[in-house]
């Protein structure tokens, strides 16, 4: 177990921001994590857990012990009904590797979440979602180490308080727990979810004759690669903002002013509006401001073309929030964790 001092975090965040951490160390097991937490140097500092660093924006050096989660291992437990399998994954597994593993085992439920960057342990934090599916749809429970007591605690589905890009770990439990494993219930008998827009078109284009988990996963990967910038080439953290949910009455007023505004009902009183559309309407799509900017194909994605400072990206995010507020009376909320 090596502890580095004044280490660059650039290789550990997909925005590619060059912030420094006071201390940096990896853990590969709960035991190693406990040892690290007992180290006097680590104890003296605040802690920041990082998985893949794909949902963070560093705006300053991190005066903390940054702990990189690398806990691996996947186990399967078939359920007595013969139709489901409980899959327990170490929290440091790469999320997409877990998806690929489940496809190999012909287990369904997370194929629509293919190619989402990051680790399994971070997935419950914001209840990752894509193409009509969210983590909560297969989630059973997780284990987490409580930092204050050092105890391992189990959180059930209900205790996680999942919502759209939300969980208890972004609210009351924020910064108090380190997720060490996650258990999902996957299916042996599949219900394919192709209801989300582009999936069906892509399956048709790819001339898929017989629907399968792998075919859906491949279609999702194809759509994602065509829409989202690859962080290995252009620094980014996916959608920078959440899609706002607004009152139906406001949506109807906006619809009369902007007939093209897209909206998806989430309840009888609320409508979800794509933030990408709102940002594009304010003229931001494709804007380049020196080393950072707004992606040319997806206005919801802020990008670092190389060498940008986190604060520049943050300033741009707040300019975008202001202009959307002025034009539409809607306040965007960042999805990315600004640190
Ligand atoms: P990190 O960025 O390392 O951490 C995120 C937060 O979780 C931090 O606050 C960190 O302290 C905390 N954390 C991390 N691990 C733990 C742990 N084990 N215990 C406690 N706290 C922890 N998200 C979606 O929901 N849907 C998408 O379709 C999607 N597409 C994306 C596309 C791109 C190109 C990119 C770059 C990102 C995308 N994201 C998407 C966002 C991101 O992939 C998810 O939020 C992912 O779950 C982050 O995982 P991570 O391991 O990288 O988390
Ligand atoms: N749009 C525009 N201009 C843009 C971008 C989008 O007009 O520049 C409009 C279009 O009308 C489009 C609609 O927005 O039809 C929705 O766009 P898209 O299908 O690309 O999805 P999104 O709402 O931008 C959300 C998630 C993604 C997830 C996809 C697919 C949020 C904040 N984002 O994006 O998640 O992958 O749907 O389900 O909910 C992430 O969270 O990081 C992320 C990438």
Short mmCIF file of C-alpha atoms and ligand atoms in Angstrom, two decimals:
data_model
loop_
_atom_site.label_atom_id
_atom_site.label_comp_id
_atom_site.label_asym_id
_atom_site.label_seq_id
_atom_site.Cartn_x
_atom_site.Cartn_y
_atom_site.Cartn_z
CA UNK A 1 0.00 0.00 0.00
CA UNK A 2 1.79 3.12 -1.23
CA UNK A 3 0.79 6.62 -0.23
CA UNK A 4 1.83 9.37 -2.65
CA UNK A 5 2.15 13.00 -1.57
CA UNK A 6 1.21 16.05 -3.65
CA UNK A 7 0.11 13.74 -6.47
CA UNK A 8 -1.48 14.87 -9.73
CA UNK A 9 -5.10 13.79 -10.15
CA UNK A 10 -5.02 14.34 -13.92
CA UNK A 11 -4.93 10.60 -14.78
CA UNK A 12 -7.78 9.95 -12.36
CA UNK A 13 -10.54 12.24 -13.70
CA UNK A 14 -12.14 12.05 -17.14
CA UNK A 15 -12.26 15.87 -17.41
CA UNK A 16 -8.44 15.66 -17.39
CA UNK A 17 -8.09 18.52 -14.90
CA UNK A 18 -4.63 18.80 -13.37
CA UNK A 19 -5.41 19.25 -9.66
CA UNK A 20 -3.12 17.95 -6.90
CA UNK A 21 -4.10 15.76 -3.97
CA UNK A 22 -2.33 16.14 -0.61
CA UNK A 23 -2.26 12.33 -0.37
CA UNK A 24 -3.20 9.66 -2.89
CA UNK A 25 -3.54 5.92 -2.24
CA UNK A 26 -5.29 2.90 -3.73
CA UNK A 27 -7.21 0.18 -1.87
CA UNK A 28 -8.03 -3.25 -3.29
CA UNK A 29 -9.97 -4.73 -0.35
CA UNK A 30 -12.02 -3.69 2.67
CA UNK A 31 -9.06 -4.70 4.83
CA UNK A 32 -6.70 -2.38 2.96
CA UNK A 33 -9.27 0.40 3.15
CA UNK A 34 -9.51 -0.03 6.94
CA UNK A 35 -5.70 0.06 7.22
CA UNK A 36 -5.57 3.25 5.18
CA UNK A 37 -8.23 4.89 7.34
CA UNK A 38 -6.15 4.05 10.42
CA UNK A 39 -2.99 5.61 8.98
CA UNK A 40 -2.25 8.77 11.04
CA UNK A 41 -1.47 10.89 7.93
CA UNK A 42 -4.77 9.85 6.32
CA UNK A 43 -6.66 10.29 9.58
CA UNK A 44 -5.52 13.90 9.82
CA UNK A 45 -7.13 14.85 6.50
CA UNK A 46 -10.61 14.90 4.99
CA UNK A 47 -11.19 11.90 2.69
CA UNK A 48 -12.32 11.84 -0.95
CA UNK A 49 -13.17 8.50 -2.59
CA UNK A 50 -12.64 8.24 -6.33
CA UNK A 51 -13.72 5.45 -8.65
CA UNK A 52 -13.24 6.27 -12.33
CA UNK A 53 -13.36 10.03 -11.74
CA UNK A 54 -16.01 10.31 -14.47
CA UNK A 55 -18.45 12.46 -12.53
CA UNK A 56 -16.21 15.02 -10.85
CA UNK A 57 -14.86 18.46 -11.71
CA UNK A 58 -11.84 19.60 -9.69
CA UNK A 59 -11.79 23.39 -9.31
CA UNK A 60 -8.83 23.55 -6.92
CA UNK A 61 -6.14 21.36 -5.40
CA UNK A 62 -7.70 18.74 -3.17
CA UNK A 63 -6.53 19.21 0.42
CA UNK A 64 -7.52 15.67 1.30
CA UNK A 65 -6.51 12.04 1.22
CA UNK A 66 -7.83 10.85 -2.13
CA UNK A 67 -8.55 7.11 -1.95
CA UNK A 68 -8.83 5.23 -5.25
CA UNK A 69 -11.26 2.33 -5.08
CA UNK A 70 -10.00 -0.86 -6.75
CA UNK A 71 -12.00 -3.56 -4.87
CA UNK A 72 -12.63 -6.32 -7.46
CA UNK A 73 -14.55 -9.59 -7.64
CA UNK A 74 -17.97 -10.73 -8.84
CA UNK A 75 -20.03 -13.57 -7.32
CA UNK A 76 -23.29 -15.14 -8.50
CA UNK A 77 -26.08 -16.59 -6.32
CA UNK A 78 -28.99 -18.16 -8.20
CA UNK A 79 -32.35 -17.57 -6.51
CA UNK A 80 -34.71 -20.42 -5.60
CA UNK A 81 -37.35 -19.30 -8.17
CA UNK A 82 -34.95 -20.38 -10.96
CA UNK A 83 -35.61 -17.08 -12.77
CA UNK A 84 -33.23 -14.66 -11.08
CA UNK A 85 -29.59 -14.49 -10.04
CA UNK A 86 -28.18 -12.22 -7.37
CA UNK A 87 -24.95 -10.68 -8.64
CA UNK A 88 -22.62 -9.17 -6.05
CA UNK A 89 -19.81 -7.03 -7.36
CA UNK A 90 -16.82 -5.44 -5.67
CA UNK A 91 -17.33 -1.69 -5.83
CA UNK A 92 -14.07 -1.08 -7.69
CA UNK A 93 -15.07 -3.18 -10.71
CA UNK A 94 -15.51 -1.10 -13.86
CA UNK A 95 -19.25 -0.74 -14.46
CA UNK A 96 -19.08 -1.75 -18.13
CA UNK A 97 -17.04 -4.87 -17.23
CA UNK A 98 -19.92 -5.92 -14.96
CA UNK A 99 -22.33 -5.35 -17.87
CA UNK A 100 -20.14 -7.47 -20.18
CA UNK A 101 -19.88 -10.20 -17.53
CA UNK A 102 -23.67 -10.30 -17.12
CA UNK A 103 -24.08 -10.57 -20.92
CA UNK A 104 -21.63 -13.51 -20.97
CA UNK A 105 -23.74 -15.21 -18.28
CA UNK A 106 -26.92 -14.36 -20.26
CA UNK A 107 -28.24 -12.36 -17.32
CA UNK A 108 -30.54 -9.47 -18.17
CA UNK A 109 -31.36 -6.12 -16.60
CA UNK A 110 -28.37 -3.84 -17.10
CA UNK A 111 -27.75 -4.15 -20.85
CA UNK A 112 -29.28 -0.70 -21.49
CA UNK A 113 -26.68 0.74 -19.10
CA UNK A 114 -23.80 -0.44 -21.31
CA UNK A 115 -20.70 1.75 -21.65
CA UNK A 116 -21.48 4.14 -18.78
CA UNK A 117 -18.01 5.06 -17.50
CA UNK A 118 -16.91 4.62 -13.90
CA UNK A 119 -17.08 2.02 -11.16
CA UNK A 120 -19.83 -0.18 -9.73
CA UNK A 121 -19.49 1.53 -6.33
CA UNK A 122 -20.29 4.99 -7.68
CA UNK A 123 -23.32 3.75 -9.65
CA UNK A 124 -25.77 3.91 -6.69
CA UNK A 125 -24.59 7.40 -5.70
CA UNK A 126 -26.44 9.02 -8.55
CA UNK A 127 -28.57 6.01 -9.52
CA UNK A 128 -26.99 5.87 -12.99
CA UNK A 129 -29.45 5.77 -15.84
CA UNK A 130 -29.65 5.59 -19.61
CA UNK A 131 -32.00 4.47 -22.38
CA UNK A 132 -35.05 3.92 -20.19
CA UNK A 133 -33.33 1.99 -17.37
CA UNK A 134 -31.88 3.07 -14.03
CA UNK A 135 -29.66 1.22 -11.56
CA UNK A 136 -32.56 1.14 -9.08
CA UNK A 137 -34.51 -1.22 -11.41
CA UNK A 138 -32.17 -4.14 -10.57
CA UNK A 139 -30.62 -2.91 -7.32
CA UNK A 140 -31.06 -5.10 -4.21
CA UNK A 141 -28.60 -3.76 -1.62
CA UNK A 142 -25.10 -2.45 -1.03
CA UNK A 143 -22.46 -2.69 1.66
CA UNK A 144 -20.60 0.40 2.76
CA UNK A 145 -17.95 1.19 5.31
CA UNK A 146 -19.04 3.92 7.69
CA UNK A 147 -16.00 6.20 7.93
CA UNK A 148 -16.59 7.34 11.49
CA UNK A 149 -17.09 3.90 13.07
CA UNK A 150 -15.22 1.67 10.58
CA UNK A 151 -18.29 -0.64 10.55
CA UNK A 152 -19.67 -2.31 7.45
CA UNK A 153 -23.32 -1.33 7.00
CA UNK A 154 -25.93 -2.78 4.62
CA UNK A 155 -28.26 -0.39 2.76
CA UNK A 156 -31.46 -1.84 1.29
CA UNK A 157 -33.12 -0.45 -1.82
CA UNK A 158 -35.48 1.61 0.31
CA UNK A 159 -32.69 3.00 2.49
CA UNK A 160 -30.82 4.27 -0.59
CA UNK A 161 -33.64 6.73 -1.38
CA UNK A 162 -33.14 6.56 -5.14
CA UNK A 163 -34.47 9.28 -7.43
CA UNK A 164 -33.50 10.70 -10.82
CA UNK A 165 -29.68 10.99 -10.49
CA UNK A 166 -30.21 11.02 -6.70
CA UNK A 167 -29.70 8.90 -3.61
CA UNK A 168 -29.25 9.28 0.14
CA UNK A 169 -25.46 9.33 -0.54
CA UNK A 170 -25.80 12.75 -2.19
CA UNK A 171 -27.90 14.03 0.72
CA UNK A 172 -27.98 13.00 4.43
CA UNK A 173 -25.30 10.31 4.01
CA UNK A 174 -23.01 12.45 1.82
CA UNK A 175 -19.29 11.87 2.53
CA UNK A 176 -20.01 9.44 5.39
CA UNK A 177 -19.84 6.04 3.66
CA UNK A 178 -17.55 4.21 1.25
CA UNK A 179 -19.47 1.74 -0.89
CA UNK A 180 -17.59 -1.59 -0.90
CA UNK A 181 -19.97 -3.93 -2.79
CA UNK A 182 -23.26 -3.78 -4.68
CA UNK A 183 -25.82 -6.57 -5.21
CA UNK A 184 -28.18 -6.61 -8.21
CA UNK A 185 -30.99 -9.02 -9.12
CA UNK A 186 -30.64 -10.00 -12.79
CA UNK A 187 -32.98 -12.14 -14.86
CA UNK A 188 -32.58 -15.48 -16.59
CA UNK A 189 -35.88 -14.89 -18.45
CA UNK A 190 -35.62 -11.59 -20.25
CA UNK A 191 -37.91 -8.65 -20.90
CA UNK A 192 -36.20 -6.46 -23.46
CA UNK A 193 -36.51 -2.72 -23.03
CA UNK A 194 -36.30 -1.08 -26.45
CA UNK A 195 -38.82 1.67 -25.78
CA UNK A 196 -36.24 4.48 -25.67
CA UNK A 197 -36.15 6.40 -28.96
CA UNK A 198 -33.05 5.51 -30.87
CA UNK A 199 -32.68 1.85 -29.77
CA UNK A 200 -35.31 0.50 -32.16
CA UNK A 201 -34.01 2.54 -35.10
CA UNK A 202 -30.49 1.34 -34.42
CA UNK A 203 -31.58 -2.32 -34.20
CA UNK A 204 -33.29 -1.89 -37.56
CA UNK A 205 -30.23 -0.20 -39.09
CA UNK A 206 -28.03 -3.00 -37.77
CA UNK A 207 -30.50 -5.51 -39.31
CA UNK A 208 -30.90 -7.37 -36.04
CA UNK A 209 -33.24 -10.34 -36.73
CA UNK A 210 -33.53 -11.69 -33.21
CA UNK A 211 -33.61 -9.51 -30.10
CA UNK A 212 -31.04 -10.44 -27.46
CA UNK A 213 -29.25 -8.85 -24.52
CA UNK A 214 -26.09 -8.55 -26.60
CA UNK A 215 -27.94 -6.94 -29.53
CA UNK A 216 -29.40 -4.29 -27.22
CA UNK A 217 -26.06 -3.69 -25.56
CA UNK A 218 -24.38 -3.28 -28.96
CA UNK A 219 -27.11 -0.87 -30.12
CA UNK A 220 -26.72 1.21 -26.95
CA UNK A 221 -22.90 1.27 -27.37
CA UNK A 222 -23.34 2.38 -30.99
CA UNK A 223 -25.69 5.25 -30.04
CA UNK A 224 -23.48 6.35 -27.15
CA UNK A 225 -20.32 6.37 -29.31
CA UNK A 226 -22.09 8.48 -31.93
CA UNK A 227 -23.42 11.03 -29.41
CA UNK A 228 -20.98 11.41 -26.55
CA UNK A 229 -17.33 12.47 -26.70
CA UNK A 230 -14.81 9.78 -25.66
CA UNK A 231 -13.03 11.08 -22.52
CA UNK A 232 -9.82 9.43 -23.75
CA UNK A 233 -9.87 11.98 -26.59
CA UNK A 234 -11.74 15.01 -25.17
CA UNK A 235 -12.02 15.62 -21.43
CA UNK A 236 -15.62 15.55 -20.18
CA UNK A 237 -17.87 14.09 -17.48
CA UNK A 238 -20.96 13.24 -19.56
CA UNK A 239 -24.07 15.36 -18.96
CA UNK A 240 -22.95 18.34 -16.91
CA UNK A 241 -26.50 19.20 -15.79
CA UNK A 242 -29.57 17.16 -14.87
CA UNK A 243 -32.61 17.41 -17.11
CA UNK A 244 -34.95 19.76 -15.19
CA UNK A 245 -38.42 18.67 -14.12
CA UNK A 246 -40.77 21.64 -14.40
CA UNK A 247 -44.45 22.24 -13.52
CA UNK A 248 -46.86 21.35 -16.35
CA UNK A 249 -48.26 24.92 -16.24
CA UNK A 250 -44.80 26.40 -16.98
CA UNK A 251 -44.25 23.82 -19.73
CA UNK A 252 -47.52 24.85 -21.40
CA UNK A 253 -46.55 28.55 -21.32
CA UNK A 254 -43.14 27.73 -22.81
CA UNK A 255 -44.76 25.48 -25.44
CA UNK A 256 -46.87 28.44 -26.64
CA UNK A 257 -43.70 30.56 -26.97
CA UNK A 258 -41.40 27.81 -28.26
CA UNK A 259 -43.57 25.20 -30.05
CA UNK A 260 -40.52 22.94 -30.63
CA UNK A 261 -39.70 22.47 -26.94
CA UNK A 262 -39.43 18.74 -26.15
CA UNK A 263 -40.93 17.43 -22.89
CA UNK A 264 -41.63 14.05 -21.27
CA UNK A 265 -44.35 13.73 -18.58
CA UNK A 266 -42.95 12.39 -15.28
CA UNK A 267 -46.17 12.84 -13.27
CA UNK A 268 -49.58 14.42 -13.96
CA UNK A 269 -48.14 17.77 -12.78
CA UNK A 270 -44.53 17.71 -13.99
CA UNK A 271 -42.67 17.48 -17.27
CA UNK A 272 -38.97 16.69 -17.85
CA UNK A 273 -37.31 18.96 -20.39
CA UNK A 274 -33.95 18.07 -22.05
CA UNK A 275 -31.36 20.50 -20.71
CA UNK A 276 -29.38 19.97 -23.93
CA UNK A 277 -32.23 21.57 -25.91
CA UNK A 278 -32.49 24.56 -23.53
CA UNK A 279 -28.71 25.14 -23.66
CA UNK A 280 -28.62 24.83 -27.45
CA UNK A 281 -31.46 27.39 -27.77
CA UNK A 282 -29.29 29.83 -25.78
CA UNK A 283 -26.63 29.51 -28.47
CA UNK A 284 -24.06 27.53 -26.51
CA UNK A 285 -23.74 24.35 -28.58
CA UNK A 286 -20.24 24.06 -30.08
CA UNK A 287 -18.92 27.22 -28.32
CA UNK A 288 -15.15 27.10 -27.79
CA UNK A 289 -13.68 29.43 -25.16
CA UNK A 290 -9.95 28.82 -25.37
CA UNK A 291 -9.22 25.41 -23.85
CA UNK A 292 -12.77 24.53 -22.81
CA UNK A 293 -16.25 24.75 -24.22
CA UNK A 294 -19.58 23.10 -25.04
CA UNK A 295 -19.54 19.94 -27.14
CA UNK A 296 -20.53 20.45 -30.77
CA UNK A 297 -22.95 17.50 -30.91
CA UNK A 298 -24.34 17.53 -27.35
CA UNK A 299 -24.88 20.87 -25.62
CA UNK A 300 -25.30 19.12 -22.26
CA UNK A 301 -21.65 18.06 -22.28
CA UNK A 302 -18.97 20.59 -21.24
CA UNK A 303 -15.50 19.74 -22.50
CA UNK A 304 -11.81 20.29 -21.79
CA UNK A 305 -9.89 20.40 -25.07
CA UNK A 306 -6.64 20.14 -23.09
CA UNK A 307 -5.11 22.21 -20.33
CA UNK A 308 -8.30 23.92 -19.12
CA UNK A 309 -8.61 24.82 -15.44
CA UNK A 310 -11.54 23.40 -13.49
CA UNK A 311 -12.56 26.91 -12.49
CA UNK A 312 -12.94 27.95 -16.13
CA UNK A 313 -15.31 25.03 -16.72
CA UNK A 314 -17.21 25.94 -13.54
CA UNK A 315 -17.50 29.60 -14.63
CA UNK A 316 -18.86 28.45 -18.00
CA UNK A 317 -21.39 26.20 -16.24
CA UNK A 318 -22.66 29.15 -14.21
CA UNK A 319 -22.88 31.38 -17.31
CA UNK A 320 -24.99 28.66 -18.94
CA UNK A 321 -27.23 28.40 -15.87
CA UNK A 322 -27.80 32.18 -15.97
CA UNK A 323 -28.62 32.34 -19.65
CA UNK A 324 -31.09 29.41 -19.43
CA UNK A 325 -32.69 31.07 -16.40
CA UNK A 326 -33.05 34.38 -18.26
CA UNK A 327 -34.53 32.87 -21.41
CA UNK A 328 -36.75 30.13 -19.98
CA UNK A 329 -37.14 30.82 -16.23
CA UNK A 330 -35.70 27.34 -15.53
CA UNK A 331 -32.77 26.80 -13.15
CA UNK A 332 -30.41 24.01 -14.19
CA UNK A 333 -28.71 21.91 -11.50
CA UNK A 334 -25.26 20.39 -12.09
CA UNK A 335 -25.14 16.59 -12.19
CA UNK A 336 -21.34 16.56 -11.93
CA UNK A 337 -19.80 16.74 -8.44
CA UNK A 338 -17.95 20.07 -8.33
CA UNK A 339 -15.03 19.77 -5.90
P1 LIG B 1 -16.33 9.17 -9.55
O1 LIG B 1 -16.38 10.26 -10.55
O2 LIG B 1 -15.03 8.62 -9.19
O3 LIG B 1 -17.09 9.66 -8.23
C1 LIG B 1 -18.35 10.30 -8.32
C2 LIG B 1 -18.82 10.64 -6.88
O4 LIG B 1 -19.05 9.44 -6.14
C3 LIG B 1 -17.78 11.41 -6.08
O5 LIG B 1 -18.47 12.29 -5.22
C4 LIG B 1 -17.06 10.33 -5.28
O6 LIG B 1 -16.50 10.80 -4.08
C5 LIG B 1 -18.19 9.36 -5.02
N1 LIG B 1 -17.76 7.94 -4.94
C6 LIG B 1 -17.16 7.23 -5.92
N2 LIG B 1 -16.99 5.96 -5.53
C7 LIG B 1 -17.50 5.86 -4.29
C8 LIG B 1 -17.61 4.79 -3.34
N3 LIG B 1 -17.17 3.56 -3.61
N4 LIG B 1 -18.19 5.06 -2.16
C9 LIG B 1 -18.64 6.28 -1.86
N5 LIG B 1 -18.55 7.34 -2.69
C10 LIG B 1 -17.98 7.13 -3.89
N6 LIG B 1 -24.03 8.78 -15.82
C11 LIG B 1 -25.28 8.28 -15.97
O7 LIG B 1 -26.02 8.14 -14.99
N7 LIG B 1 -25.75 7.92 -17.20
C12 LIG B 1 -25.01 8.06 -18.32
O8 LIG B 1 -25.47 7.73 -19.41
C13 LIG B 1 -23.69 8.60 -18.20
N8 LIG B 1 -22.91 8.76 -19.28
C14 LIG B 1 -21.66 9.28 -19.15
C15 LIG B 1 -20.86 9.43 -20.30
C16 LIG B 1 -19.58 9.94 -20.20
C17 LIG B 1 -18.75 10.10 -21.45
C18 LIG B 1 -19.06 10.28 -18.92
C19 LIG B 1 -17.65 10.79 -18.80
C20 LIG B 1 -19.83 10.15 -17.79
C21 LIG B 1 -21.15 9.65 -17.89
N9 LIG B 1 -21.98 9.49 -16.75
C22 LIG B 1 -23.24 8.95 -16.89
C23 LIG B 1 -21.50 9.89 -15.41
C24 LIG B 1 -20.65 8.80 -14.72
O9 LIG B 1 -20.27 7.80 -15.62
C25 LIG B 1 -21.42 8.17 -13.54
O10 LIG B 1 -21.81 9.14 -12.62
C26 LIG B 1 -20.57 7.10 -12.84
O11 LIG B 1 -21.36 6.37 -11.94
C27 LIG B 1 -19.38 7.71 -12.06
O12 LIG B 1 -18.56 6.66 -11.60
P2 LIG B 1 -17.07 6.92 -11.13
O13 LIG B 1 -16.55 5.67 -10.56
O14 LIG B 1 -16.28 7.51 -12.24
O15 LIG B 1 -17.33 8.01 -10.00
N1 LIG B 2 -30.99 17.98 -27.42
C1 LIG B 2 -30.83 19.13 -28.18
N2 LIG B 2 -29.57 19.64 -28.34
C2 LIG B 2 -28.48 19.07 -27.79
C3 LIG B 2 -28.64 17.90 -27.01
C4 LIG B 2 -29.91 17.37 -26.84
O1 LIG B 2 -31.80 19.68 -28.69
O2 LIG B 2 -27.40 19.60 -27.98
C5 LIG B 2 -32.35 17.44 -27.21
C6 LIG B 2 -32.88 16.60 -28.35
O3 LIG B 2 -34.24 16.93 -28.48
C7 LIG B 2 -32.79 15.19 -27.82
C8 LIG B 2 -33.00 15.40 -26.35
O4 LIG B 2 -32.37 16.64 -26.06
O5 LIG B 2 -33.78 14.39 -28.38
C9 LIG B 2 -32.40 14.32 -25.46
O6 LIG B 2 -31.02 14.16 -25.78
P1 LIG B 2 -30.27 12.77 -25.52
O7 LIG B 2 -31.09 11.64 -26.03
O8 LIG B 2 -28.87 12.93 -26.03
O9 LIG B 2 -30.29 12.61 -23.96
P2 LIG B 2 -30.01 13.65 -22.79
O10 LIG B 2 -31.29 14.03 -22.16
O11 LIG B 2 -29.13 14.74 -23.27
C10 LIG B 2 -29.87 11.79 -20.96
C11 LIG B 2 -28.96 11.51 -19.80
C12 LIG B 2 -27.73 10.77 -20.29
C13 LIG B 2 -28.16 9.44 -20.90
C14 LIG B 2 -29.11 9.74 -22.08
C15 LIG B 2 -29.71 8.48 -22.65
C16 LIG B 2 -29.31 13.19 -18.10
C17 LIG B 2 -28.80 14.43 -17.46
N3 LIG B 2 -28.59 12.73 -19.13
O12 LIG B 2 -29.17 12.70 -21.81
O13 LIG B 2 -26.88 10.49 -19.17
O14 LIG B 2 -27.06 8.71 -21.37
O15 LIG B 2 -30.21 10.58 -21.62
O16 LIG B 2 -30.62 7.95 -21.76
O17 LIG B 2 -30.31 12.65 -17.67
C18 LIG B 2 -25.13 11.41 -17.87
O18 LIG B 2 -25.93 11.37 -16.92
O19 LIG B 2 -23.94 11.80 -17.74
C19 LIG B 2 -25.60 11.00 -19.19
C20 LIG B 2 -24.84 11.04 -20.28
#
